[in-house]
Short mmCIF file of C-alpha atoms in Angstrom, two decimals:
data_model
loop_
_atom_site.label_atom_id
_atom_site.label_comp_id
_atom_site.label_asym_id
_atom_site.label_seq_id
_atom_site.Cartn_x
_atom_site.Cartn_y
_atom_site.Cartn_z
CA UNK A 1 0.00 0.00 0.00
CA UNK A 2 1.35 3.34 -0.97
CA UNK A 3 1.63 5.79 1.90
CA UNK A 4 0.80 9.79 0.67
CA UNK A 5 2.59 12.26 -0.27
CA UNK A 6 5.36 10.97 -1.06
CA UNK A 7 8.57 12.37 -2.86
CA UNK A 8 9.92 10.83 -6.05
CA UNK A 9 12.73 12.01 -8.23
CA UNK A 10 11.98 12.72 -11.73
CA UNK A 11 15.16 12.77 -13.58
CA UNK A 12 18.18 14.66 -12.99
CA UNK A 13 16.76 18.05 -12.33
CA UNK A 14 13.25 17.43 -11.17
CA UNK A 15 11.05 15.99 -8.18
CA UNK A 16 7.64 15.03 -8.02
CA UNK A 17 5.55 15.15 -4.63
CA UNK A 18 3.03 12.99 -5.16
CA UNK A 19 -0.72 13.41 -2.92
CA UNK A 20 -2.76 10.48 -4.10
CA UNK A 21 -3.69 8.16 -6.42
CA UNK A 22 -7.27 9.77 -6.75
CA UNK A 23 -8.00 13.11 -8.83
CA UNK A 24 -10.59 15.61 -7.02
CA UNK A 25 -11.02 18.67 -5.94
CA UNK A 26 -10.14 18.01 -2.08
CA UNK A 27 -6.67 17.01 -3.52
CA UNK A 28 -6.35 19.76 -5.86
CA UNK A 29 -6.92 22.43 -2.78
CA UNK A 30 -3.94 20.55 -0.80
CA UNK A 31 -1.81 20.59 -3.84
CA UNK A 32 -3.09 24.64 -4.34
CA UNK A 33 -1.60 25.46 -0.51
CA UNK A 34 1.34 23.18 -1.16
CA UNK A 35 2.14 25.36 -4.21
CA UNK A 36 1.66 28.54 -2.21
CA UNK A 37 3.61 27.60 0.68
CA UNK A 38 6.18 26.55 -1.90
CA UNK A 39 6.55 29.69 -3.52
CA UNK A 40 6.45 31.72 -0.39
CA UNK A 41 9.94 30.03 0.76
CA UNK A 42 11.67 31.85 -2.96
CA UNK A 43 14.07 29.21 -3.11
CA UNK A 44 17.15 30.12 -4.79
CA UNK A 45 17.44 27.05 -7.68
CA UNK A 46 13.72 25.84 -8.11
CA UNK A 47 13.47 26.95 -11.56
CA UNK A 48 9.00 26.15 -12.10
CA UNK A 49 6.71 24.35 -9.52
CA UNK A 50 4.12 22.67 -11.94
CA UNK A 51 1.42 21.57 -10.41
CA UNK A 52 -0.79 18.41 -11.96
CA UNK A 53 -3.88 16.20 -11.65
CA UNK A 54 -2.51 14.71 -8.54
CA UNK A 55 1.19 16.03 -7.87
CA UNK A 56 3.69 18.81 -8.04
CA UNK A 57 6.83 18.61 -10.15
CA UNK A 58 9.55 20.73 -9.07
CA UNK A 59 11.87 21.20 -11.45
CA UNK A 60 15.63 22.36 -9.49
CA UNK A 61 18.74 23.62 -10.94
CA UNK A 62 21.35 21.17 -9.26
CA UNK A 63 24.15 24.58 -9.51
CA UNK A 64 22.26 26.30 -6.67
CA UNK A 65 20.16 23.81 -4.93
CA UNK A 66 21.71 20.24 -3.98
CA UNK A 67 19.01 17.48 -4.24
CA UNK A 68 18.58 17.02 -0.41
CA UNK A 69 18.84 20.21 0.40
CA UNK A 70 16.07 20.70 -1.81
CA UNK A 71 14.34 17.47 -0.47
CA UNK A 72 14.63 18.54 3.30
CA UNK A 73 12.93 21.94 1.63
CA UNK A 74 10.14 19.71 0.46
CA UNK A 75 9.28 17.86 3.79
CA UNK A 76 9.29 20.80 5.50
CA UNK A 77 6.46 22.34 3.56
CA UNK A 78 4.84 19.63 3.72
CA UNK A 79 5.05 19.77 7.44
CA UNK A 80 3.83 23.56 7.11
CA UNK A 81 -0.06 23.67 8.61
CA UNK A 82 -2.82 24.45 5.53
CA UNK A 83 -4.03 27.97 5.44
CA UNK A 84 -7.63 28.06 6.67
CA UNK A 85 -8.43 31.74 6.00
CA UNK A 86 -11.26 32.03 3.50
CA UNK A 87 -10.81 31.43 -0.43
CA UNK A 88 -11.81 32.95 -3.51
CA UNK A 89 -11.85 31.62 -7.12
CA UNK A 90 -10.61 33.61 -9.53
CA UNK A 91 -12.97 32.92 -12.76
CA UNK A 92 -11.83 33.58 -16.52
CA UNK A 93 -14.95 33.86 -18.81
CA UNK A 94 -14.68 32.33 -22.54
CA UNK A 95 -16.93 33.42 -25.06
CA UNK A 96 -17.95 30.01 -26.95
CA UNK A 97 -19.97 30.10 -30.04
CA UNK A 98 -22.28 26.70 -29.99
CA UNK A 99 -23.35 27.48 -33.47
CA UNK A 100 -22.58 26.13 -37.17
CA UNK A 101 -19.52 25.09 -38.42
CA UNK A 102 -17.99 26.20 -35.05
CA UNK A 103 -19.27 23.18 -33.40
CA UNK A 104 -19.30 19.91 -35.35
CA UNK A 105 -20.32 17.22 -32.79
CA UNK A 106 -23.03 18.65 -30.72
CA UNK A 107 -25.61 17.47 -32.67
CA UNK A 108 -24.06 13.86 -31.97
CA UNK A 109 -22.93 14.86 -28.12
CA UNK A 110 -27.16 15.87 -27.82
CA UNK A 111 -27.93 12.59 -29.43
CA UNK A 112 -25.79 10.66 -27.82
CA UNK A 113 -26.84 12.40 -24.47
CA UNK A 114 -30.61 12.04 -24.82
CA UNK A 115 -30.48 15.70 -24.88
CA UNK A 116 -31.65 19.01 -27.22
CA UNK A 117 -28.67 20.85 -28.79
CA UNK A 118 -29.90 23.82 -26.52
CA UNK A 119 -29.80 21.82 -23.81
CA UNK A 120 -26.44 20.43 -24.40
CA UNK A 121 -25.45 24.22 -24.33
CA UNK A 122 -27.45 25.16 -21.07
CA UNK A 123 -25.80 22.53 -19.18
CA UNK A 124 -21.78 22.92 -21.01
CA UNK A 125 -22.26 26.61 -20.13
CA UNK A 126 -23.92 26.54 -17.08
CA UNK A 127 -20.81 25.06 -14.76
CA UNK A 128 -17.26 26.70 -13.24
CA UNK A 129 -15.04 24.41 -14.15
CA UNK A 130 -11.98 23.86 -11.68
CA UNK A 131 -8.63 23.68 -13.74
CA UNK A 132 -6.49 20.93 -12.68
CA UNK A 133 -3.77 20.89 -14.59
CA UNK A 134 -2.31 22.96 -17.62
CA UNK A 135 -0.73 20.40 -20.65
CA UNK A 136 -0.78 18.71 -23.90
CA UNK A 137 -0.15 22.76 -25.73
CA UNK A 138 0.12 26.11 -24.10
CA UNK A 139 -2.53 26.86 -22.28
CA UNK A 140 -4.28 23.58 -22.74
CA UNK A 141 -6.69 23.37 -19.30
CA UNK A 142 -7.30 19.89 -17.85
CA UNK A 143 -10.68 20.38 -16.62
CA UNK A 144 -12.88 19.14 -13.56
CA UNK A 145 -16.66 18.96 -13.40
CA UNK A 146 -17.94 18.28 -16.44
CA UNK A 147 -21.82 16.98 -15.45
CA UNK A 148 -22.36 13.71 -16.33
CA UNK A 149 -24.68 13.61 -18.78
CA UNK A 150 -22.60 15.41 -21.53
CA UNK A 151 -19.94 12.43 -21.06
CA UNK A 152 -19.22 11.57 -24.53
CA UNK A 153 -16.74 9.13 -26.17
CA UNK A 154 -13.63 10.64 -28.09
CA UNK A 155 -13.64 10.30 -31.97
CA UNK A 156 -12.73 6.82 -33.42
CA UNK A 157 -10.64 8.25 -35.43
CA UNK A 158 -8.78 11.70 -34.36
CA UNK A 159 -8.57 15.09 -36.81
CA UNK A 160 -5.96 15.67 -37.80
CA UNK A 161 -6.21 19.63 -37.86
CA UNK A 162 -8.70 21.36 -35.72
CA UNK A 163 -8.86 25.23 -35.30
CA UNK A 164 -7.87 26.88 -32.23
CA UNK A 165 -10.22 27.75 -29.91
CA UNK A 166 -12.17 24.21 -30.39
CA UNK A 167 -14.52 23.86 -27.32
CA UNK A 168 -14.56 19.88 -26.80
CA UNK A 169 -15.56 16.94 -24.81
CA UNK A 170 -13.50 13.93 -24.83
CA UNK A 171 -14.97 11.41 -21.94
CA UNK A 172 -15.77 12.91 -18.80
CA UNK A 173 -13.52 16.02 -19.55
CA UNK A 174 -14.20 19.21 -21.54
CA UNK A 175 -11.82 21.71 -22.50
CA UNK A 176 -10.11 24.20 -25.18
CA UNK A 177 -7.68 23.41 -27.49
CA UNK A 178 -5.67 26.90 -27.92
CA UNK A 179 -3.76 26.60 -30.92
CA UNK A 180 -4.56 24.75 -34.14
CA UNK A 181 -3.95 20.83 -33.71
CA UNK A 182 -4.44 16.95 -34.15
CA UNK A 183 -7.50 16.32 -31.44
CA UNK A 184 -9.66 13.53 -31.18
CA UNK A 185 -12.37 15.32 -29.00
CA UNK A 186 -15.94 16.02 -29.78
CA UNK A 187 -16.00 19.79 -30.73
CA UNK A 188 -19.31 21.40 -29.23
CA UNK A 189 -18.01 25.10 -30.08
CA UNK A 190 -15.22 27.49 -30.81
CA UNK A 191 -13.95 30.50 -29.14
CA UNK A 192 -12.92 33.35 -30.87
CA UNK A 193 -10.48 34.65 -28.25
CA UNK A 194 -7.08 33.27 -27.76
CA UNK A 195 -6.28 31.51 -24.44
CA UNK A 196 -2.47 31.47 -26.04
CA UNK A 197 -0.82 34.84 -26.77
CA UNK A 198 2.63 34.89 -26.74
CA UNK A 199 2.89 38.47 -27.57
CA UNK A 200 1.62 39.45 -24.17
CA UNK A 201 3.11 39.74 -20.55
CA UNK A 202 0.74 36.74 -19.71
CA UNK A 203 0.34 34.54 -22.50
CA UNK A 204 -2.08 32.35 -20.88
CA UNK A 205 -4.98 34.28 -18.83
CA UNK A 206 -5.38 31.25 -16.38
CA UNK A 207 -3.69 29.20 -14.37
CA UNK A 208 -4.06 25.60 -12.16
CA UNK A 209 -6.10 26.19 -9.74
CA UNK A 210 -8.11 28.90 -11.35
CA UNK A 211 -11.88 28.01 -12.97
CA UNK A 212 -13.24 28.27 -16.28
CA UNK A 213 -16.88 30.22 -17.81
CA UNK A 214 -18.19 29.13 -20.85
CA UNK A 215 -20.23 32.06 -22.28
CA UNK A 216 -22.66 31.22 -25.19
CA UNK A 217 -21.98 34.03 -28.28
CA UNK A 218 -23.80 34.30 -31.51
CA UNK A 219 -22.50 33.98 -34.94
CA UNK A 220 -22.49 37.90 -34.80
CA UNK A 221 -20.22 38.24 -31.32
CA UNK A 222 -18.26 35.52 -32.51
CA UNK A 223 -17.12 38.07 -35.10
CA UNK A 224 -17.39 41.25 -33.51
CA UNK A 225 -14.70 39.56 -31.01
CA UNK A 226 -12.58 38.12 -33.32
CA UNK A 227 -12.09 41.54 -34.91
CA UNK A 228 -10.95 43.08 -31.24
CA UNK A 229 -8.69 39.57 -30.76
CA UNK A 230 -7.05 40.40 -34.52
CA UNK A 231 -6.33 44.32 -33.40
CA UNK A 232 -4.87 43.01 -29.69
CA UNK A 233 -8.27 44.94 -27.62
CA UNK A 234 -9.56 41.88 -26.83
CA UNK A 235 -10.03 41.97 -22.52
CA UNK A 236 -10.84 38.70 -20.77
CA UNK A 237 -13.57 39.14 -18.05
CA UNK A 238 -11.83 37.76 -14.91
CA UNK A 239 -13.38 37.91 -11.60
CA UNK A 240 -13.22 36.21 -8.20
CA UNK A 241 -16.21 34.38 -6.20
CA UNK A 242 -15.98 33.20 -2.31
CA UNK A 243 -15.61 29.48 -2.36
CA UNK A 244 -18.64 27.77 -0.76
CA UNK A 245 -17.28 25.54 2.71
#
């Protein structure tokens, strides 16, 4: 039986400490204050703390900080009590278009559901979803909560180009794909803004641990924002919510 955390090398420059074996949101607020408490030491060497599904890999530079050093670093956070003061959630709206050629596969996501396209929509759009984890492309978000009912096998066969900004459901997840890829996920929209910028100071407008809006747009807004994404106006609604205890 394995006995949580527990701390695991990951090559020559990188640790992983691992929670559990289970993915959910009680985890994900442990690994949240772990992070936190992390970063609040400003360790001279730890290059990125990357926090995952279930984990955080700490990626060291082995000229400043000496493997145990960095492990005794490591324990002792993990020693550190949890923060109990009350939390918000920062939210990042995305403007989805569930129309047209924008979304392929909700017609076959409704089907498959039981379900009306419009209320495939309701319910996708309805939800904060918790991101666990960012991967796969920049600014790809790992996503927690999809309801049940829109779970959805992937494609058979993957595309193997999809736009960027393709809204999808592959199994019991749902997410965007930021830049144009291969993707084997059932596309239920499109969003015309770009969760990928590398021109700006903050490429990505989200982070782990932050939650995700879908906002249905028409055709229309679709292009109305894609015009303000194309001159660099384009502002993300963010706001922040008191977490329910």
């Amino acid at each position: 039986m394995t006995n949580y955390p527990r701390i695991m090398p990951a090559g020559d420059c990188a640790v992983v400490v691992e929670f559990s074996n289970e993915i959910n949101e009680k985890i994900n607020n442990i690994i949240k204050n772990y992070v936190n408490n992390l970063k609040e030491k400003k360790i001279n060497g730890i290059n990125e703390i990357v926090p995952t599904f279930r984990s955080v890999l700490v990626q060291y530079d082995p000229r400043f900080v000496q493997y145990e050093t960095l492990l005794d670093v490591l324990r002792e956070v993990l020693d550190m009590p949890r923060k109990e003061e009350e939390q918000t959630r920062r939210i990042v709206e995305i403007p989805v278009c569930y129309e047209g050629e924008y979304a392929p596969d909700i017609e076959y996501v409704a089907e498959h559901a039981g379900l009306s396209v419009n209320e495939v929509i309701q319910i996708h759009s309805s939800k904060e979803y918790l991101i666990y984890m960012l991967g796969f492309q920049p600014g790809f978000p790992y996503l927690g909560g999809l309801d049940e009912r829109l779970f959805t096998p992937r494609l058979a066969v993957p595309r193997i180009k999809l736009r960027a900004g393709s809204v999808g459901i592959g199994g019991e997840q749902t997410g965007l794909y930021p830049l144009e890829s291969p993707g084997g996920w059932q596309l239920i929209g499109t969003t015309p803004v770009k969760a990928y910028n590398p021109k700006k100071e903050n490429p990505i407008p989200y982070e782990a641990g932050d939650y995700i809006k879908f906002t249905p747009i028409s055709l229309e807004e679709f292009k109305e924002i894609e015009e303000l994404e194309k001159k660099e106006q384009y502002v993300f609604r963010i706001y922040q919510e008191q977490e329910s205890r």
